[in-house]
Amino acid sequence: MGRGEPTKILVVEDQYRIGTFLKQALLERSYAVTWARSCGEASDALCESGHDAIILDLGLPDGDGLKLLQQWRKCGFNEPVLILSARDAVQDRIKGLDIGADDYLSKPFSMEELMARMRSLLRRQSAVKEAVLEHRGIKLDLVGRTVHLAGEPVDLTSREFALLEIFMQNVGRILSRKLICEKCWSSHYDHEANLLDVYMSRLRAKFEAIPGPPVFKTVRGVGYQLL
Amino acid sequence: MKSIGARLALWYAGAATLTMVGLFVAGYYLLENQLIRGLDQLNKAQFAQIRAHLGEDFATLSPRLIDSRIRETSDFSSVLFFITIDDPRGPVRPVFYSTNLRGAPIPDVPGRRVFNAFMTGIGELRVGEFILDPFDVTIATPLNNVREAMRNYSEICIWMLFVMIAISGAIGFGLSRLALRPVRLIRETANHISSDNLSERIPVAAVRDEISELAQLLNQMFDRLESAFDQIRRFTAEASHELKTPISLIRLQAEKLLMHGKLEAGDEESVHMQLEEISRLSQIIEELLFLSRAEARDIELQLAAHTPESLLQSFGQDARVLSEHRGLRYVQTHQGLGTVLVEPRWVRRVLLNLLANALNASPPGGTVTLNSVVDAGVWRVSLADDGPGVAAELRERIFERFFRLTPAADSAENGSGLGLAICRSIIALHGGRIWADTSPGSTGLCVVFTIPAAA
């Protein structure tokens, strides 16, 4: 990664149309893509050359993606893996993450969300956690758990703090609703109560004073973005 | 099955008792007959004795002489025999009366040689008439001994009948249990075969009889059931895959249209609306899949002991924020100590779902109240609003899939109509119950669920 070479992504997906679309979309975003359509092809591709990340479907014609992943992890392949599956049961998700997947996204998915998660996966490898995050006058101290806006302390509840932390660590990135809910409430479920929207409106109200364009931008159908 | 066992025992006891009654009645008549014939024999013997005492020249004897010859004998046997000697053509009638008759004649039944008669002061008699030409000799003996014997016999029979009823009842019960044992075995096995262990089968005895055939038949039915369940499970998994792929593609294509940014404002809005509908569609699919998996008991819960306080504390924070946002008041109480075996994410899902419904139903400025109590081994949570409530006859129906109080077309809400059905599934998976009621002291709806507390 870096050093002028494009980031290499291995896509393991047996559905022709989804595979084509993924490959196309990733190429458009200047990733190098290898597309494998079965467990066998995927293992071959992985052994042939190193990849920076893997997008793995679970229902493959010659086996189960979870088994394949287990096998890889046993053999010492520790590339970040994002499972992209039509299976959405919570236990599948937990099983996947237990086996060694780094993230789990269920179909139907949004390309934006997939990209956001991919970037987060790739960054995770080299990320250095900072103790104090600053952006547009917001100063968030992770150790002291305090927030200041233009030097003035801002009173946040623990949930609001957690939410702000997610944004501060992903400045400029579009964060999907699902991703935020997962991180903030360790829940995969936000449909009914619109909890996130309510918290976002509270957070917005507290940082209204910041001059210039609105701090938290709503990205329709996807999620939010800290500008 | 219990009733068949009882019925079999009853039939058996009834049949045994009835046979016994028949035997007793027949025995009664035979015995009585035998005893009476014995009396007839006695009468006959007495007649022979009288004839012997009268001597060969009896025909010529005067009544006085007759009296002198047989009075002693007759007095000697006066306990047993009543005797008259009559000469239908003679001048003195009767010729002889035994003393114990005290002058009264033994009643006669014309045309019959042996019969029963009744005399006041003496009682029932067995009478035998003998011809000793020219005399008619009538000898009678009391029947009361026979009657006494028959009464004793009846008494004994009745006691024996009671004993018989008890014994045959017990035997019948034992037999029916023995006979129904294989059926009970079948029932027990069939009872605990559920969707979790559909591969289990009823043990079939090596002996071929009606019961083993029934067991085989049931096993075949379980085979079919198992394959049907498997099909449903496979269908669920396949349907999820098959539906999600096209929806993924529609969504990806729609997003691509937006990404390129060449759309006019109106068109862009349409695409956004498409995307929103797609997420609703995928939510409905997800929830339907959840419901069918829950029904097939294909969901494993990661149960752990939690205190209701800890579960409610984190929920209460969010509930208060959501209520405030809608301009409503939220009150939460908890009483009692104890832990419950739950998977918190599911409980939270139920609570959020109920809260969302309550918030939607509440009038501006209303209050949503959550009361939680751990008592008598049960965690009971009720969530009440002070909205318009739900009519009593609809309170069970709101847990049905896609049931809406207002027609979907009129509703501005974007719920899937599956929320309460999912709540019911989740609570059932935790071994609990959920139902709707009226809010105490208001017209609003109150949804209550209970989950067994950990021992």
XYZ file of C-alpha atoms in Angstrom:
682
model
C 0.000 0.000 0.000
C 1.153 3.481 -0.635
C 4.500 3.893 -2.388
C 2.661 4.590 -5.642
C 1.309 1.062 -5.913
C -2.476 0.781 -5.979
C -4.148 -0.919 -3.029
C -4.965 -4.510 -3.946
C -8.327 -5.903 -3.069
C -9.385 -9.534 -3.426
C -13.114 -9.864 -4.089
C -14.527 -13.327 -3.431
C -18.053 -13.324 -4.829
C -19.825 -16.002 -6.836
C -22.737 -13.845 -8.034
C -21.718 -12.678 -11.475
C -23.625 -9.404 -11.488
C -22.584 -8.330 -8.006
C -19.011 -9.337 -8.751
C -18.917 -7.311 -11.947
C -20.367 -4.312 -10.211
C -17.943 -4.528 -7.309
C -14.964 -4.920 -9.574
C -16.063 -1.967 -11.696
C -16.737 0.245 -8.695
C -13.415 -0.586 -7.065
C -11.517 0.002 -10.298
C -13.232 3.396 -10.657
C -11.885 4.257 -7.220
C -8.408 3.219 -8.398
C -8.030 0.014 -6.460
C -6.433 -3.041 -8.057
C -8.963 -5.844 -8.033
C -8.701 -9.617 -8.203
C -12.071 -11.301 -8.530
C -12.365 -14.902 -7.385
C -15.638 -16.775 -7.853
C -15.029 -19.813 -5.691
C -13.102 -20.939 -2.618
C -10.490 -22.579 -4.810
C -9.911 -19.501 -6.942
C -9.767 -17.328 -3.848
C -7.116 -19.452 -2.136
C -5.064 -19.548 -5.323
C -5.235 -15.784 -5.712
C -4.271 -15.240 -2.101
C -1.266 -17.548 -2.348
C -0.123 -16.006 -5.626
C 0.239 -12.460 -4.427
C -0.359 -10.380 -1.343
C -3.578 -8.378 -1.038
C -4.280 -5.426 1.186
C -7.844 -6.414 1.945
C -10.366 -9.102 1.120
C -14.090 -8.783 0.506
C -15.551 -12.220 1.186
C -18.974 -13.616 0.308
C -20.098 -16.550 2.451
C -22.244 -18.708 0.177
C -19.753 -19.966 -2.394
C -20.353 -22.763 -4.896
C -17.557 -25.000 -3.621
C -17.783 -24.313 0.099
C -18.601 -21.985 2.915
C -16.821 -18.650 3.164
C -16.580 -18.961 6.942
C -14.666 -22.240 6.631
C -12.402 -20.690 4.038
C -11.655 -17.777 6.349
C -10.963 -20.120 9.228
C -8.520 -22.004 7.042
C -6.754 -18.794 6.024
C -6.438 -17.591 9.589
C -4.981 -20.955 10.605
C -2.416 -20.755 7.809
C -1.368 -17.300 8.953
C -2.985 -15.130 6.311
C -3.896 -12.069 8.323
C -5.123 -9.706 5.638
C -8.093 -7.652 6.798
C -11.297 -9.371 5.738
C -14.707 -7.819 5.270
C -17.518 -10.340 5.022
C -20.203 -9.315 2.555
C -23.083 -11.702 2.899
C -26.770 -12.142 2.342
C -26.926 -13.952 5.649
C -27.881 -11.382 8.186
C -28.645 -13.341 11.311
C -26.822 -11.848 14.238
C -25.247 -15.174 15.035
C -23.717 -15.366 11.541
C -22.278 -11.943 12.094
C -20.867 -12.874 15.481
C -19.518 -16.156 14.135
C -17.827 -14.348 11.267
C -16.191 -11.829 13.560
C -15.178 -14.596 15.965
C -13.505 -16.583 13.239
C -11.361 -13.601 12.371
C -13.250 -11.339 10.014
C -12.566 -7.650 10.632
C -15.967 -6.405 9.587
C -19.299 -7.682 8.390
C -21.639 -6.036 5.939
C -24.908 -7.604 4.923
C -26.559 -7.453 1.532
C -28.219 -5.402 0.246
C -25.430 -2.930 0.861
C -24.531 0.548 -0.208
C -21.365 1.111 -2.194
C -20.595 4.158 -0.089
C -20.839 2.097 3.029
C -18.669 -0.654 1.632
C -16.051 1.906 0.660
C -16.184 3.567 4.046
C -15.649 0.253 5.744
C -12.871 -0.711 3.355
C -11.012 2.491 4.079
C -11.461 1.987 7.779
C -10.108 -1.549 7.453
C -7.074 -0.439 5.484
C -6.388 2.365 7.906
C -6.745 0.140 10.945
C -3.496 -1.531 10.071
C -1.444 1.621 10.338
C -3.597 3.751 12.558
C -1.974 5.604 15.399
C -4.448 6.543 18.088
C -4.130 10.082 19.246
C -5.160 11.166 22.701
C -6.513 14.560 21.653
C -8.469 15.084 18.466
C -9.039 18.549 17.031
C -11.198 19.784 14.195
C -12.708 23.202 13.422
C -12.273 24.398 16.978
C -13.645 21.210 18.538
C -11.099 19.700 20.906
C -11.845 16.178 22.107
C -9.641 14.736 24.847
C -9.938 10.943 24.822
C -8.050 10.490 28.075
C -9.717 13.245 30.111
C -13.016 12.578 28.318
C -13.637 16.315 27.889
C -14.764 18.360 24.919
C -14.008 22.018 24.303
C -15.381 24.282 21.645
C -13.209 27.337 21.023
C -11.740 26.905 24.494
C -15.127 26.676 26.215
C -16.056 23.318 27.778
C -19.050 21.591 26.147
C -21.273 19.384 28.261
C -21.911 16.049 26.531
C -23.591 12.867 27.712
C -21.576 9.664 27.400
C -23.506 8.670 24.267
C -22.932 12.069 22.654
C -19.257 11.827 23.517
C -18.983 8.388 21.923
C -20.760 9.648 18.837
C -18.522 12.697 18.516
C -15.441 10.516 18.965
C -16.446 8.382 15.985
C -16.803 11.485 13.823
C -13.581 13.072 15.071
C -11.644 9.971 14.156
C -13.157 9.940 10.676
C -13.131 13.603 9.706
C -14.457 14.130 6.204
C -15.521 10.542 5.755
C -19.092 9.517 5.150
C -20.120 7.250 7.994
C -23.094 4.996 7.365
C -25.924 4.871 9.862
C -25.304 1.185 10.349
C -21.637 1.689 11.114
C -22.335 4.466 13.605
C -25.010 2.406 15.351
C -22.711 -0.580 15.547
C -19.970 1.459 17.134
C -22.073 3.599 19.402
C -24.759 1.173 20.593
C -23.080 -2.105 19.608
C -26.400 -2.725 17.897
C -27.229 -3.635 14.347
C -30.591 -2.155 14.660
C -31.669 1.437 14.449
C -34.672 1.328 12.166
C -37.505 1.832 14.583
C -36.541 4.538 16.950
C -34.454 6.848 14.811
C -32.264 7.103 17.829
C -29.308 8.187 15.764
C -31.187 11.090 14.163
C -32.257 12.347 17.547
C -28.717 12.180 18.915
C -27.374 13.866 15.784
C -29.799 16.745 16.201
C -28.676 17.150 19.819
C -25.038 17.082 18.806
C -25.701 19.636 16.061
C -27.402 21.948 18.498
C -24.336 21.871 20.759
C -21.932 22.778 17.939
C -24.172 25.299 16.167
C -21.831 28.122 17.090
C -19.110 26.973 14.705
C -18.936 29.453 11.825
C -18.969 28.343 8.216
C -20.769 25.390 6.654
C -22.674 23.039 8.970
C -20.363 20.712 10.885
C -22.433 17.534 10.543
C -23.683 16.895 7.048
C -26.513 14.448 6.399
C -25.762 12.166 3.463
C -29.178 10.979 2.315
C -29.736 7.264 2.358
C -26.273 6.629 3.780
C -25.455 8.442 6.975
C -23.505 11.454 8.236
C -20.251 13.209 7.564
C -18.175 15.534 9.738
C -16.980 18.405 7.616
C -54.882 -41.376 26.636
C -55.727 -41.147 30.315
C -59.401 -41.451 29.513
C -58.883 -44.531 27.339
C -57.011 -46.159 30.219
C -59.814 -45.257 32.601
C -62.426 -46.441 30.128
C -60.640 -49.751 29.610
C -60.433 -50.288 33.366
C -64.093 -49.380 33.703
C -65.140 -51.752 30.933
C -63.103 -54.516 32.419
C -64.528 -54.004 35.909
C -68.039 -53.697 34.485
C -67.760 -56.908 32.487
C -66.290 -58.827 35.408
C -68.949 -57.538 37.792
C -71.771 -58.252 35.378
C -70.571 -61.850 34.918
C -70.352 -62.189 38.656
C -73.885 -60.830 39.127
C -75.169 -63.298 36.524
C -73.438 -66.164 38.284
C -74.755 -65.092 41.655
C -78.353 -64.814 40.403
C -78.193 -68.214 38.725
C -76.614 -69.635 41.898
C -79.416 -68.101 43.917
C -82.141 -69.860 41.967
C -80.292 -73.156 41.803
C -79.589 -73.120 45.524
C -83.148 -72.169 46.448
C -84.500 -74.884 44.187
C -82.152 -77.412 45.723
C -83.102 -76.464 49.277
C -86.835 -76.609 48.548
C -86.442 -79.988 46.923
C -84.682 -81.074 50.097
C -87.785 -79.974 52.069
C -89.981 -81.980 49.722
C -87.819 -85.004 50.422
C -88.201 -84.368 54.148
C -91.980 -84.187 53.825
C -91.902 -87.423 51.894
C -89.817 -89.110 54.577
C -92.187 -87.899 57.287
C -95.090 -89.296 55.302
C -93.337 -92.671 55.172
C -92.861 -92.541 58.920
C -96.523 -91.690 59.530
C -97.598 -94.472 57.272
C -95.389 -96.851 59.244
C -96.881 -95.684 62.523
C -100.424 -96.003 61.226
C -99.765 -99.626 60.411
C -101.172 -101.833 57.646
C -104.758 -101.524 58.793
C -104.966 -97.779 58.555
C -108.040 -97.793 56.344
C -110.197 -99.223 59.014
C -108.972 -97.165 61.902
C -111.154 -94.719 63.752
C -109.967 -91.162 64.124
C -109.295 -91.725 67.790
C -107.092 -94.687 67.058
C -105.285 -92.793 64.371
C -104.718 -89.971 66.785
C -103.330 -92.315 69.413
C -100.996 -93.954 66.887
C -99.432 -90.893 65.419
C -99.902 -88.097 67.956
C -96.667 -88.982 69.717
C -94.609 -89.052 66.561
C -96.153 -85.861 65.307
C -95.603 -84.107 68.626
C -92.067 -85.362 68.678
C -91.351 -83.735 65.319
C -93.590 -80.721 65.874
C -90.727 -78.267 65.293
C -90.317 -79.516 61.764
C -93.657 -80.808 60.551
C -97.263 -79.744 60.465
C -99.562 -82.634 59.667
C -103.250 -83.074 58.803
C -105.003 -86.241 57.826
C -108.313 -85.769 56.119
C -110.898 -88.160 54.858
C -112.766 -86.267 52.138
C -115.635 -88.827 52.243
C -115.579 -89.593 55.978
C -117.990 -88.298 58.620
C -115.350 -86.684 60.815
C -113.307 -84.013 59.195
C -110.497 -83.729 59.559
C -109.324 -86.980 60.966
C -106.131 -85.610 62.481
C -104.519 -82.253 63.171
C -101.021 -82.074 64.555
C -100.963 -80.107 67.809
C -98.737 -77.341 66.465
C -101.483 -76.327 63.990
C -103.677 -75.250 66.878
C -106.770 -76.291 65.001
C -106.202 -74.286 61.853
C -106.138 -76.160 58.538
C -103.139 -76.058 56.214
C -104.235 -74.053 53.157
C -104.831 -76.107 50.047
C -103.965 -75.220 46.484
C -106.320 -77.290 44.407
C -104.717 -79.453 41.735
C -101.159 -79.193 43.110
C -99.300 -81.763 45.159
C -96.407 -79.566 46.269
C -96.697 -75.838 46.847
C -95.860 -72.997 49.168
C -98.445 -71.717 51.560
C -98.642 -69.059 54.226
C -100.218 -69.459 57.656
C -100.596 -66.602 60.110
C -98.730 -67.305 63.306
C -96.583 -69.988 61.649
C -95.209 -68.357 58.538
C -94.305 -69.688 55.134
C -94.616 -73.433 54.643
C -93.614 -75.989 52.071
C -96.559 -78.291 51.696
C -96.696 -81.847 50.323
C -99.976 -83.734 49.779
C -99.892 -87.508 49.868
C -102.702 -89.999 49.181
C -103.193 -92.765 51.686
C -106.543 -93.932 50.450
C -108.998 -93.081 51.799
C -107.050 -90.388 53.540
C -105.332 -87.297 52.241
C -102.220 -86.713 54.272
C -100.904 -83.163 54.161
C -97.443 -82.582 55.555
C -95.905 -79.055 55.736
C -92.529 -77.888 56.865
C -91.455 -74.273 57.524
C -89.644 -72.445 54.740
C -88.018 -69.917 57.038
C -84.698 -71.798 57.159
C -84.528 -71.730 53.385
C -85.375 -68.043 53.394
C -82.702 -67.412 56.025
C -80.129 -69.349 54.009
C -81.017 -67.405 50.879
C -80.749 -64.117 52.740
C -77.298 -65.063 53.982
C -76.330 -66.144 50.498
C -77.480 -62.795 49.062
C -75.619 -60.880 51.740
C -72.406 -62.762 51.038
C -72.911 -62.264 47.312
C -73.320 -58.518 47.721
C -70.146 -58.289 49.778
C -68.309 -60.400 47.241
C -69.606 -58.125 44.484
C -68.105 -55.094 46.179
C -64.796 -56.893 46.569
C -65.040 -57.996 42.954
C -65.667 -54.454 41.734
C -62.616 -53.233 43.644
C -60.366 -56.063 42.503
C -61.492 -56.005 38.883
C -61.132 -52.233 38.849
C -57.568 -52.539 40.056
C -56.793 -55.342 37.630
C -58.450 -53.438 34.813
C -56.410 -50.339 35.616
C -53.211 -52.373 35.723
C -54.058 -54.120 32.481
C -54.950 -50.927 30.694
C -51.704 -49.334 31.832
C -49.818 -52.350 30.617
C -51.654 -52.352 27.317
C -51.233 -48.607 26.832
C -47.591 -48.485 27.878
C -46.341 -48.460 24.277
C -48.857 -45.737 23.471
C -47.577 -43.701 26.389
C -44.049 -44.180 25.135
C -45.110 -42.943 21.714
C -46.791 -39.956 23.252
C -43.761 -39.026 25.316
C -41.408 -39.266 22.374
C -43.763 -37.434 20.056
C -44.189 -34.771 22.691
C -40.563 -33.801 22.930
C -39.886 -34.021 19.228
C -39.879 -30.370 18.268
C -38.129 -28.440 15.570
C -34.883 -28.682 17.564
C -34.716 -32.476 17.488
C -36.797 -33.432 14.508
C -34.443 -36.285 13.721
C -35.507 -38.174 16.836
C -37.815 -41.154 16.280
C -40.170 -43.297 18.324
C -38.579 -46.650 19.198
C -40.455 -49.392 17.310
C -40.836 -52.744 19.098
C -39.634 -55.832 17.238
C -43.047 -57.432 17.630
C -45.397 -56.512 14.830
C -48.686 -55.403 16.328
C -51.114 -52.511 16.096
C -48.968 -50.328 18.317
C -45.724 -50.884 16.456
C -47.571 -50.131 13.217
C -48.816 -46.896 14.720
C -45.285 -46.027 15.814
C -44.007 -46.707 12.330
C -46.747 -44.594 10.843
C -45.881 -41.722 13.170
C -42.209 -42.081 12.366
C -43.021 -41.813 8.680
C -44.985 -38.679 9.465
C -42.002 -37.274 11.347
C -39.825 -38.074 8.325
C -42.095 -35.995 6.154
C -42.240 -33.248 8.783
C -38.489 -33.178 9.078
C -38.028 -32.845 5.368
C -40.680 -30.132 5.256
C -38.895 -28.238 8.020
C -35.604 -28.679 6.245
C -37.166 -27.302 3.112
C -38.475 -24.275 4.957
C -35.079 -23.671 6.501
C -33.362 -24.074 3.193
C -35.954 -21.868 1.577
C -35.312 -19.194 4.194
C -31.604 -19.241 3.527
C -32.025 -19.407 -0.230
C -34.720 -16.763 -0.345
C -32.503 -14.431 1.633
C -29.747 -14.941 -0.856
C -31.962 -14.804 -3.903
C -33.846 -11.676 -2.856
C -30.882 -9.829 -1.523
C -28.808 -10.085 -4.645
C -31.265 -8.276 -6.947
C -32.001 -5.713 -4.238
C -28.264 -5.130 -3.834
C -27.963 -4.527 -7.556
C -30.923 -2.146 -7.696
C -29.427 -0.219 -4.818
C -25.945 -0.135 -6.310
C -27.306 1.059 -9.651
C -29.382 3.762 -8.004
C -26.376 4.952 -6.050
C -24.337 5.021 -9.210
C -26.882 7.363 -10.780
C -26.451 9.733 -7.828
C -22.678 9.452 -7.847
C -22.384 10.608 -11.409
C -24.220 13.754 -10.409
C -25.702 14.335 -13.858
C -29.288 14.133 -12.662
C -31.672 17.025 -12.505
C -32.925 18.016 -9.078
C -36.309 16.265 -9.550
C -34.735 13.071 -10.791
C -32.252 13.068 -7.961
C -35.143 13.263 -5.521
C -36.765 10.269 -7.212
C -33.608 8.242 -6.899
C -33.337 9.159 -3.243
C -36.878 8.013 -2.725
C -36.057 4.783 -4.522
C -33.153 4.240 -2.185
C -35.358 4.847 0.833
C -37.926 2.362 -0.414
C -35.156 -0.150 -1.071
C -33.982 0.113 2.510
C -37.534 -0.381 3.700
C -37.895 -3.392 1.459
C -34.706 -4.920 2.735
C -35.785 -4.227 6.293
C -39.065 -6.060 5.690
C -37.222 -9.010 4.149
C -34.823 -9.083 7.053
C -37.657 -9.028 9.581
C -39.670 -11.696 7.785
C -36.593 -13.901 7.692
C -36.077 -13.285 11.366
C -39.676 -14.271 12.105
C -39.508 -17.485 10.097
C -36.200 -18.419 11.668
C -37.575 -17.684 15.122
C -40.597 -19.839 14.349
C -38.347 -22.680 13.241
C -36.370 -22.112 16.453
C -33.370 -21.523 14.260
C -32.091 -18.638 16.361
C -29.570 -19.324 19.059
C -29.654 -16.883 21.897
C -26.477 -16.056 23.754
C -28.211 -16.051 27.118
C -26.417 -14.628 30.128
C -27.527 -13.492 33.546
C -28.174 -9.746 33.727
C -29.869 -7.588 36.281
C -32.920 -5.773 34.924
C -31.452 -2.544 36.329
C -28.405 -2.791 34.087
C -30.558 -3.555 31.054
C -32.893 -0.683 31.786
C -30.220 1.821 32.699
C -28.732 2.022 29.234
C -32.161 1.841 27.614
C -33.568 4.505 29.906
C -30.906 6.984 28.785
C -31.924 6.613 25.158
C -35.631 6.453 25.963
C -35.449 9.777 27.775
C -33.650 11.409 24.847
C -36.168 10.046 22.347
C -39.128 11.139 24.455
C -37.724 14.623 25.030
C -37.183 14.987 21.327
C -40.887 14.325 20.772
C -41.885 16.681 23.578
C -43.055 13.795 25.775
C -42.290 12.747 29.316
C -40.658 9.417 30.097
C -40.884 7.778 33.520
C -39.078 4.592 34.415
C -39.319 2.601 37.641
C -37.834 -0.649 38.817
C -38.513 -2.770 41.885
C -37.201 -6.065 43.146
C -33.920 -7.897 43.087
C -32.814 -10.698 40.855
C -31.248 -11.541 37.534
C -32.721 -12.670 34.244
C -31.267 -14.916 31.555
C -31.453 -12.829 28.413
C -29.492 -11.633 25.432
C -29.447 -7.869 26.017
C -29.498 -6.832 22.347
C -32.838 -8.621 21.863
C -34.379 -7.200 25.002
C -33.244 -3.779 23.879
C -34.828 -4.352 20.512
C -38.140 -5.224 22.156
C -37.967 -2.201 24.444
C -37.079 0.191 21.619
C -39.880 -1.214 19.538
C -42.447 -0.803 22.291
C -41.140 2.662 23.059
C -41.414 3.736 19.422
C -45.047 2.592 19.354
C -45.792 4.347 22.633
C -44.167 7.588 21.450
C -46.154 7.482 18.223
C -49.408 6.930 20.097
C -48.902 9.611 22.750
C -50.605 12.988 22.423
C -48.349 16.072 22.695
C -47.196 16.547 26.274
C -48.117 12.964 27.152
C -46.238 10.585 29.373
C -44.771 7.181 28.587
C -44.285 5.027 31.666
C -42.106 1.956 32.000
C -42.581 -0.130 35.129
C -40.273 -3.040 35.794
C -40.729 -5.498 38.650
C -38.895 -8.657 39.621
C -41.229 -10.696 41.754
C -42.013 -14.374 42.355
C -39.413 -15.541 39.844
C -40.687 -13.354 37.023
C -39.400 -10.149 35.479
C -42.408 -8.125 34.427
C -42.086 -5.016 32.316
C -44.999 -2.846 31.286
C -44.797 0.108 28.949
C -47.821 2.359 29.027
C -48.749 5.413 27.001
C -51.662 7.781 27.402
C -52.712 7.753 23.792
C -56.088 6.661 22.461
C -55.462 2.989 23.292
C -56.561 -0.068 21.349
C -60.013 -1.673 21.463
C -60.100 -4.848 23.553
C -60.896 -7.099 20.589
C -57.872 -5.815 18.657
C -55.335 -6.132 21.469
C -54.340 -9.634 20.485
C -54.355 -8.848 16.771
C -51.749 -6.090 17.022
C -49.170 -8.863 17.452
C -50.027 -10.302 14.036
C -47.773 -9.702 11.064
C -48.574 -6.607 9.045
C -51.492 -5.721 11.282
C -52.033 -1.976 11.373
C -54.488 0.036 13.392
C -54.696 2.593 10.616
C -54.619 1.432 6.996
C -51.037 1.439 5.750
C -51.929 3.874 2.978
C -53.108 6.503 5.489
C -50.174 6.049 7.772
C -47.287 8.430 7.678
C -45.225 6.034 9.765
C -42.647 3.986 8.023
C -42.689 0.940 10.260
C -42.805 -2.438 8.578
C -45.871 -3.618 10.502
C -43.797 -6.459 11.895
C -42.519 -4.782 15.044
C -44.855 -6.350 17.591
C -44.737 -9.744 15.863
C -40.968 -9.603 16.251
C -41.299 -8.555 19.888
C -43.522 -11.557 20.503
C -40.996 -13.882 18.822
C -38.111 -12.482 20.831
C -39.978 -12.760 24.121
C -41.048 -16.317 23.244
C -37.417 -17.206 22.519
C -36.641 -16.039 26.047
C -39.406 -18.273 27.404
C -41.658 -15.335 28.239
C -45.019 -13.886 27.280
C -46.125 -10.545 25.869
C -49.596 -9.100 25.703
C -51.479 -5.810 25.499
C -53.731 -4.234 28.060
C -55.101 -0.827 28.933
C -52.896 1.598 30.813
C -53.820 1.715 34.458
C -55.773 4.886 35.129
C -55.903 5.983 31.501
C -57.307 4.957 28.146
C -53.895 4.335 26.621
C -52.282 1.103 25.590
C -50.059 -0.816 27.958
C -47.887 -3.587 26.577
C -46.640 -6.042 29.179
C -44.002 -8.723 28.871
C -42.727 -11.248 31.373
C -39.494 -13.211 31.310
C -38.716 -15.903 33.895
C -36.087 -14.683 36.336
C -32.936 -16.758 36.784
C -33.114 -19.143 39.725
